Short mmCIF file of C-alpha atoms in Angstrom, two decimals:
data_model
loop_
_atom_site.label_atom_id
_atom_site.label_comp_id
_atom_site.label_asym_id
_atom_site.label_seq_id
_atom_site.Cartn_x
_atom_site.Cartn_y
_atom_site.Cartn_z
CA UNK A 12 0.75 0.28 -0.71
CA UNK A 13 2.02 3.18 -0.85
CA UNK A 14 0.41 6.83 -1.57
CA UNK A 15 0.98 8.56 -4.38
CA UNK A 16 0.09 12.06 -5.57
CA UNK A 17 -2.06 13.64 -3.32
CA UNK A 18 -3.18 11.03 -0.38
CA UNK A 19 -3.47 8.68 -2.79
CA UNK A 20 -3.26 4.50 -2.45
CA UNK A 21 -1.95 2.07 -5.37
CA UNK A 22 -2.90 -1.00 -3.99
CA UNK A 23 -0.75 -4.35 -5.86
CA UNK A 24 -2.96 -7.30 -6.57
CA UNK A 25 -0.36 -10.71 -7.36
CA UNK A 26 0.17 -13.88 -6.08
CA UNK A 27 3.45 -12.74 -4.83
CA UNK A 28 3.74 -12.72 -0.68
CA UNK A 29 3.16 -8.67 -0.73
CA UNK A 30 0.37 -8.04 -3.01
CA UNK A 31 -3.78 -7.35 -1.88
CA UNK A 32 -6.28 -9.89 -3.65
CA UNK A 33 -8.21 -8.51 -5.61
CA UNK A 34 -11.13 -8.05 -2.98
CA UNK A 35 -9.88 -7.28 0.53
CA UNK A 36 -7.34 -3.86 -1.97
CA UNK A 37 -10.89 -3.48 -2.96
CA UNK A 38 -12.40 -3.00 0.90
CA UNK A 39 -9.71 -0.89 1.46
CA UNK A 40 -9.70 0.89 -0.89
CA UNK A 41 -10.68 4.84 -1.31
CA UNK A 42 -12.11 6.93 -3.47
CA UNK A 43 -9.27 7.52 -6.06
CA UNK A 44 -7.24 5.44 -6.01
CA UNK A 45 -5.53 2.19 -7.52
CA UNK A 46 -5.73 -1.16 -8.04
CA UNK A 47 -2.41 -2.40 -9.94
CA UNK A 48 -2.18 -5.33 -10.98
CA UNK A 49 1.08 -7.67 -11.42
CA UNK A 50 2.33 -9.22 -14.44
CA UNK A 51 0.95 -12.30 -15.22
CA UNK A 52 -1.89 -12.42 -12.52
CA UNK A 53 -5.01 -13.28 -13.74
CA UNK A 54 -8.72 -12.85 -11.58
CA UNK A 55 -11.33 -15.16 -11.68
CA UNK A 56 -14.26 -13.72 -9.53
CA UNK A 57 -15.43 -16.24 -7.07
CA UNK A 58 -19.47 -15.64 -8.75
CA UNK A 59 -17.57 -15.03 -12.16
CA UNK A 60 -17.06 -10.93 -11.52
CA UNK A 61 -16.44 -7.93 -9.68
CA UNK A 62 -19.25 -4.73 -8.88
CA UNK A 63 -17.49 -1.50 -8.55
CA UNK A 64 -19.09 1.08 -6.65
CA UNK A 65 -16.35 2.87 -5.62
CA UNK A 66 -14.57 6.15 -7.21
CA UNK A 67 -10.91 3.54 -8.22
CA UNK A 68 -8.33 3.05 -11.20
CA UNK A 69 -7.88 -0.68 -12.35
CA UNK A 70 -4.77 -0.72 -13.83
CA UNK A 71 -3.33 -4.11 -15.59
CA UNK A 72 0.51 -4.77 -16.96
CA UNK A 73 2.17 -4.28 -21.05
CA UNK A 74 4.92 -4.55 -21.97
CA UNK A 75 6.31 -3.36 -25.58
CA UNK A 76 7.02 -6.33 -28.28
CA UNK A 77 10.13 -5.65 -30.87
CA UNK A 78 7.25 -4.95 -33.52
CA UNK A 79 6.13 -1.46 -31.31
CA UNK A 80 3.14 -3.87 -30.17
CA UNK A 81 1.46 -3.44 -26.65
CA UNK A 82 0.97 -7.36 -25.54
CA UNK A 83 -1.04 -7.36 -22.50
CA UNK A 84 0.45 -9.68 -19.53
CA UNK A 85 -3.10 -9.29 -17.91
CA UNK A 86 -6.37 -11.03 -17.81
CA UNK A 87 -10.31 -10.65 -15.62
CA UNK A 88 -11.69 -14.25 -16.22
CA UNK A 89 -15.52 -13.09 -15.89
CA UNK A 90 -16.51 -9.16 -16.30
CA UNK A 91 -16.90 -5.61 -14.17
CA UNK A 92 -20.47 -4.30 -13.44
CA UNK A 93 -20.08 -0.51 -12.35
CA UNK A 94 -22.17 0.18 -11.62
CA UNK A 95 -22.58 4.81 -10.24
CA UNK A 96 -19.26 5.17 -10.09
CA UNK A 97 -16.08 6.46 -11.75
CA UNK A 98 -13.46 4.40 -12.94
CA UNK A 99 -10.83 3.81 -15.00
CA UNK A 100 -9.37 0.79 -16.88
CA UNK A 101 -6.18 0.24 -18.48
CA UNK A 102 -4.19 -2.71 -19.60
CA UNK A 103 -6.73 -6.06 -19.33
CA UNK A 104 -7.36 -8.62 -21.16
CA UNK A 105 -11.10 -8.74 -20.26
CA UNK A 106 -12.63 -13.27 -21.18
CA UNK A 107 -16.73 -13.30 -19.35
CA UNK A 108 -17.06 -16.56 -18.69
CA UNK A 109 -19.57 -19.36 -17.75
CA UNK A 110 -23.12 -17.24 -18.64
CA UNK A 111 -22.89 -13.33 -16.73
CA UNK A 112 -23.06 -11.54 -19.19
CA UNK A 113 -21.65 -8.34 -20.31
CA UNK A 114 -18.04 -8.05 -20.55
CA UNK A 115 -18.39 -4.82 -19.30
CA UNK A 116 -21.75 -3.53 -17.94
CA UNK A 117 -22.12 -0.05 -16.63
CA UNK A 118 -25.04 1.25 -15.25
CA UNK A 119 -26.49 4.27 -12.65
CA UNK A 120 -24.80 6.69 -14.16
CA UNK A 121 -21.33 5.38 -13.95
CA UNK A 122 -18.18 7.13 -15.86
CA UNK A 123 -15.99 5.03 -17.26
CA UNK A 124 -12.67 5.25 -18.84
CA UNK A 125 -11.18 2.22 -20.70
CA UNK A 126 -7.86 1.82 -22.84
CA UNK A 127 -5.62 -0.25 -24.28
CA UNK A 128 -8.44 -3.69 -23.08
CA UNK A 129 -8.71 -6.76 -24.84
CA UNK A 130 -12.15 -8.36 -25.14
CA UNK A 131 -12.79 -12.02 -25.99
CA UNK A 132 -16.99 -12.83 -25.89
CA UNK A 133 -17.44 -15.84 -26.27
CA UNK A 134 -20.45 -15.70 -23.58
CA UNK A 135 -24.09 -17.18 -25.83
CA UNK A 136 -26.73 -15.59 -22.66
CA UNK A 137 -26.31 -11.66 -23.46
CA UNK A 138 -26.82 -9.24 -26.91
CA UNK A 139 -23.89 -7.25 -25.88
CA UNK A 140 -20.36 -8.09 -24.93
CA UNK A 141 -20.02 -3.84 -23.53
CA UNK A 142 -23.12 -2.64 -22.48
CA UNK A 143 -23.59 1.78 -20.99
CA UNK A 144 -26.59 1.96 -19.07
CA UNK A 145 -28.85 4.23 -17.26
CA UNK A 146 -27.26 7.74 -18.05
CA UNK A 147 -23.95 6.18 -18.07
CA UNK A 148 -21.06 7.93 -19.23
CA UNK A 149 -17.51 5.95 -21.41
CA UNK A 150 -14.07 6.03 -23.55
CA UNK A 151 -13.39 3.35 -24.84
CA UNK A 152 -9.63 3.61 -27.11
CA UNK A 153 -7.44 1.03 -27.76
CA UNK A 154 -9.82 -1.16 -27.21
CA UNK A 155 -10.26 -4.54 -29.52
CA UNK A 156 -13.53 -6.54 -29.64
CA UNK A 157 -14.23 -9.91 -30.51
CA UNK A 158 -17.43 -12.10 -30.20
CA UNK A 159 -19.30 -15.22 -31.03
CA UNK A 160 -22.11 -14.93 -33.98
CA UNK A 161 -24.22 -16.06 -31.53
CA UNK A 162 -23.88 -12.14 -29.80
CA UNK A 163 -25.52 -9.94 -31.83
CA UNK A 164 -23.65 -6.70 -31.22
CA UNK A 165 -20.40 -6.13 -29.26
CA UNK A 166 -20.52 -2.65 -27.85
CA UNK A 167 -24.34 -1.49 -26.96
CA UNK A 168 -25.22 2.33 -25.32
CA UNK A 169 -29.20 3.09 -24.21
CA UNK A 170 -31.29 4.76 -21.78
CA UNK A 171 -29.41 8.47 -22.50
CA UNK A 172 -25.66 7.66 -22.01
CA UNK A 173 -22.74 8.56 -23.90
CA UNK A 174 -20.55 6.35 -26.18
CA UNK A 175 -16.60 7.70 -27.43
CA UNK A 176 -14.50 4.88 -28.94
CA UNK A 177 -11.19 6.15 -30.84
CA UNK A 178 -8.46 3.89 -31.67
CA UNK A 179 -10.39 0.78 -31.78
CA UNK A 180 -11.15 -1.92 -33.53
CA UNK A 181 -15.11 -3.33 -32.42
CA UNK A 182 -17.65 -5.71 -34.18
CA UNK A 183 -21.01 -4.19 -34.24
CA UNK A 184 -22.52 -0.73 -32.18
CA UNK A 185 -25.83 -0.07 -30.88
CA UNK A 186 -27.50 2.96 -29.85
CA UNK A 187 -30.74 3.48 -28.45
CA UNK A 188 -31.67 7.05 -27.27
CA UNK A 189 -27.89 7.60 -26.38
CA UNK A 190 -25.26 9.73 -28.26
CA UNK A 191 -22.17 8.50 -29.67
CA UNK A 192 -18.45 9.41 -30.63
CA UNK A 193 -16.62 7.42 -33.36
CA UNK A 194 -13.26 8.23 -33.73
CA UNK A 195 -10.35 6.56 -36.07
CA UNK A 196 -11.78 3.22 -35.28
CA UNK A 197 -13.10 0.37 -37.52
CA UNK A 198 -16.84 -1.49 -37.24
CA UNK A 199 -16.04 -5.30 -38.44
CA UNK A 200 -19.89 -5.60 -39.45
CA UNK A 201 -20.70 -9.52 -38.27
CA UNK A 202 -22.35 -11.80 -40.18
CA UNK A 203 -26.98 -10.58 -40.47
CA UNK A 204 -25.88 -8.20 -38.33
CA UNK A 205 -25.85 -4.41 -38.87
CA UNK A 206 -22.49 -2.56 -37.73
CA UNK A 207 -24.27 0.77 -36.66
CA UNK A 208 -27.81 1.00 -35.73
CA UNK A 209 -28.63 3.73 -34.62
CA UNK A 210 -32.54 4.49 -32.96
CA UNK A 211 -33.39 7.39 -31.61
CA UNK A 212 -30.18 9.35 -30.55
CA UNK A 213 -26.92 10.77 -32.51
CA UNK A 214 -24.33 9.21 -33.72
CA UNK A 215 -20.50 11.83 -35.23
CA UNK A 216 -17.66 9.55 -37.29
CA UNK A 217 -14.54 10.62 -37.96
CA UNK A 218 -11.69 8.99 -39.95
CA UNK A 219 -13.48 5.92 -39.13
CA UNK A 220 -14.65 2.98 -41.45
CA UNK A 221 -17.87 0.99 -40.85
CA UNK A 222 -17.84 -2.46 -42.81
CA UNK A 223 -19.96 -5.37 -43.98
CA UNK A 224 -19.70 -8.20 -45.74
CA UNK A 225 -22.94 -9.80 -46.37
CA UNK A 226 -26.43 -9.18 -48.22
CA UNK A 227 -29.00 -9.14 -44.71
CA UNK A 228 -28.98 -5.88 -43.57
CA UNK A 229 -27.97 -2.87 -44.09
CA UNK A 230 -23.86 -2.80 -42.52
CA UNK A 231 -25.17 1.32 -42.01
CA UNK A 232 -29.46 1.66 -39.96
CA UNK A 233 -30.80 4.97 -38.39
CA UNK A 234 -34.14 5.66 -37.31
CA UNK A 235 -34.75 8.52 -36.32
CA UNK A 236 -31.51 9.15 -35.84
CA UNK A 237 -29.27 12.75 -36.35
CA UNK A 238 -25.52 11.00 -37.95
CA UNK A 239 -22.69 13.65 -38.80
CA UNK A 240 -19.73 11.83 -41.33
CA UNK A 241 -16.74 13.72 -42.11
CA UNK A 242 -13.84 11.31 -43.73
CA UNK A 243 -15.49 8.03 -42.95
CA UNK A 244 -16.20 4.93 -45.19
CA UNK A 245 -19.63 3.21 -44.95
CA UNK A 246 -18.73 -0.52 -47.15
CA UNK A 247 -21.15 -3.23 -48.19
CA UNK A 248 -20.86 -4.02 -51.92
CA UNK A 249 -24.21 -4.97 -53.73
CA UNK A 250 -26.50 -4.36 -51.05
CA UNK A 251 -30.01 -2.51 -51.44
CA UNK A 252 -28.37 0.15 -48.73
CA UNK A 253 -25.54 0.87 -47.32
CA UNK A 254 -26.47 2.91 -45.54
CA UNK A 255 -30.31 3.25 -44.46
CA UNK A 256 -32.38 6.38 -42.86
CA UNK A 257 -35.88 5.63 -41.51
CA UNK A 258 -38.45 7.88 -39.90
CA UNK A 259 -37.28 11.70 -40.06
CA UNK A 260 -33.30 10.75 -39.67
CA UNK A 261 -30.95 12.65 -41.14
CA UNK A 262 -26.89 12.36 -42.88
CA UNK A 263 -24.99 14.97 -42.72
CA UNK A 264 -21.75 13.52 -44.84
CA UNK A 265 -18.63 15.45 -46.16
CA UNK A 266 -16.19 14.11 -47.96
CA UNK A 267 -16.01 10.19 -46.78
CA UNK A 268 -16.88 7.80 -49.39
CA UNK A 269 -20.01 5.22 -48.90
CA UNK A 270 -21.03 1.90 -50.57
CA UNK A 271 -24.96 3.74 -51.64
CA UNK A 272 -28.19 5.26 -49.71
CA UNK A 273 -30.98 4.43 -48.78
CA UNK A 274 -33.16 7.05 -47.76
CA UNK A 275 -37.24 6.91 -46.86
CA UNK A 276 -38.88 10.28 -45.01
CA UNK A 277 -35.50 10.91 -44.47
CA UNK A 278 -32.47 13.94 -45.04
CA UNK A 279 -29.29 14.04 -46.89
CA UNK A 280 -26.71 16.49 -47.11
CA UNK A 281 -23.13 15.98 -48.95
CA UNK A 282 -20.59 17.78 -49.50
CA UNK A 283 -17.64 16.23 -51.91
CA UNK A 284 -18.55 12.91 -51.20
CA UNK A 285 -17.92 9.87 -52.88
CA UNK A 286 -21.03 6.85 -53.62
CA UNK A 287 -19.94 4.18 -54.84
CA UNK A 288 -22.57 2.37 -55.88
CA UNK A 289 -25.57 4.97 -55.82
CA UNK A 290 -28.44 7.23 -53.72
CA UNK A 291 -31.60 6.03 -53.79
CA UNK A 292 -34.58 8.78 -52.19
CA UNK A 293 -38.02 7.58 -51.37
CA UNK A 294 -41.00 8.43 -49.37
CA UNK A 295 -40.59 12.30 -49.23
CA UNK A 296 -37.23 12.55 -49.21
CA UNK A 297 -34.62 15.89 -49.23
CA UNK A 298 -31.24 15.29 -50.77
CA UNK A 299 -28.10 18.55 -50.64
CA UNK A 300 -24.96 18.11 -52.41
CA UNK A 301 -21.97 20.78 -52.71
CA UNK A 302 -19.50 20.23 -53.55
CA UNK A 303 -18.29 17.58 -56.57
CA UNK A 304 -21.23 14.35 -55.98
CA UNK A 305 -19.21 11.10 -58.09
CA UNK A 306 -20.94 9.00 -58.43
CA UNK A 307 -19.09 5.45 -59.79
CA UNK A 308 -22.89 3.35 -60.36
CA UNK A 309 -20.95 0.28 -59.50
CA UNK A 310 -23.93 -1.79 -59.00
CA UNK A 311 -25.49 -3.51 -62.62
CA UNK A 312 -29.31 -3.91 -60.71
CA UNK A 313 -29.04 -0.58 -59.26
CA UNK A 314 -29.86 2.77 -61.08
CA UNK A 315 -27.51 5.46 -60.29
CA UNK A 316 -29.75 7.86 -57.98
CA UNK A 317 -33.54 7.15 -58.01
CA UNK A 318 -35.31 9.89 -56.36
CA UNK A 319 -38.82 8.87 -56.40
CA UNK A 320 -42.59 9.63 -53.88
CA UNK A 321 -42.35 13.24 -53.60
CA UNK A 322 -38.64 13.11 -53.01
CA UNK A 323 -35.79 15.84 -54.15
CA UNK A 324 -32.27 15.80 -54.71
CA UNK A 325 -30.23 19.02 -55.36
CA UNK A 326 -26.95 18.95 -56.62
CA UNK A 327 -24.48 21.13 -57.09
CA UNK A 328 -22.17 19.33 -59.14
CA UNK A 329 -23.08 15.67 -60.55
CA UNK A 330 -20.05 12.97 -62.28
CA UNK A 331 -21.56 9.96 -62.96
CA UNK A 332 -18.64 7.49 -64.15
CA UNK A 333 -21.04 4.15 -65.27
CA UNK A 334 -20.76 3.86 -68.77
CA UNK A 335 -24.10 3.25 -69.07
CA UNK A 336 -25.65 0.77 -72.72
CA UNK A 337 -28.66 -0.46 -70.68
CA UNK A 338 -31.00 2.36 -72.11
CA UNK A 339 -33.71 1.18 -70.09
CA UNK A 340 -32.50 1.89 -66.58
CA UNK A 341 -32.00 5.73 -67.44
CA UNK A 342 -35.59 5.77 -69.42
CA UNK A 343 -36.53 3.83 -66.43
CA UNK A 344 -35.47 7.10 -64.17
CA UNK A 345 -36.77 9.68 -66.33
CA UNK A 346 -40.36 8.49 -66.36
CA UNK A 347 -40.91 8.05 -63.08
CA UNK A 348 -39.10 11.37 -62.25
CA UNK A 349 -42.22 12.79 -65.07
CA UNK A 350 -44.85 10.61 -63.04
CA UNK A 351 -44.15 12.13 -59.52
#
């Protein structure tokens, strides 16, 4: 037990003679104290979880490999439940066991910072690997998340929570009545699920890539959600709308590369945006583009841009790159415009 800055204490947890076990250290701690895990330490809570209600720091151990990458040397075989506390977690490999559910759960206005951690989620009984609930705030930096096919989402935020993910690689993200920020992050996607979904929420993303390699659901699905995107990519070839917007959603895109957009009763504003395949505006949607709007038409089964049912597209500079020898597709588009 060593005194740190401003009288804060550090408790070493490990297997050496002069270290604490986790539960004893936690009971002795005060707000602002730190648990420091010994190299090679694996935490295995008796009931599969540690419930944290104190404002503390939990610091693992890592080493730098010759390649410059960090190797995490401390593990939690269980999960953390952060209940209304302010907690910082770093340098941990977290892999829940049994059927306890999510690996990290923040609730009741918890404030959580996670840095340089890896989550290996193989539990089948819960929808989220990481869940932030009931007005909680979470910042994830340098995080890698892997999940099984049985888990629909790797990270969830709901109940007026705030989520920030940066410099990370995760699988999927779902937000409900919450706010999220993605910066320099990859959503790798998974089979038959949305890579990102938002309901009645706000999303801001920059320098972020969202993938989906399937053709069953949109990579990016929004309902009544506001999205600000810059220098990002949403990639899902040969699907009927990589970005799907509905029920008064809005997308403001600047210098993005997007496979396709399908908007229903929603609004899009594009600036210097590249579209790999097509834009579809329907059900009284509105679209506006400033600068150059490049549509490459890389889907042979879709019209490059389609506007119907009281919708509007205003483009300052529109460039269609596809050489089209099937005039029926162009005629269909023109006739639809006259019909409406």
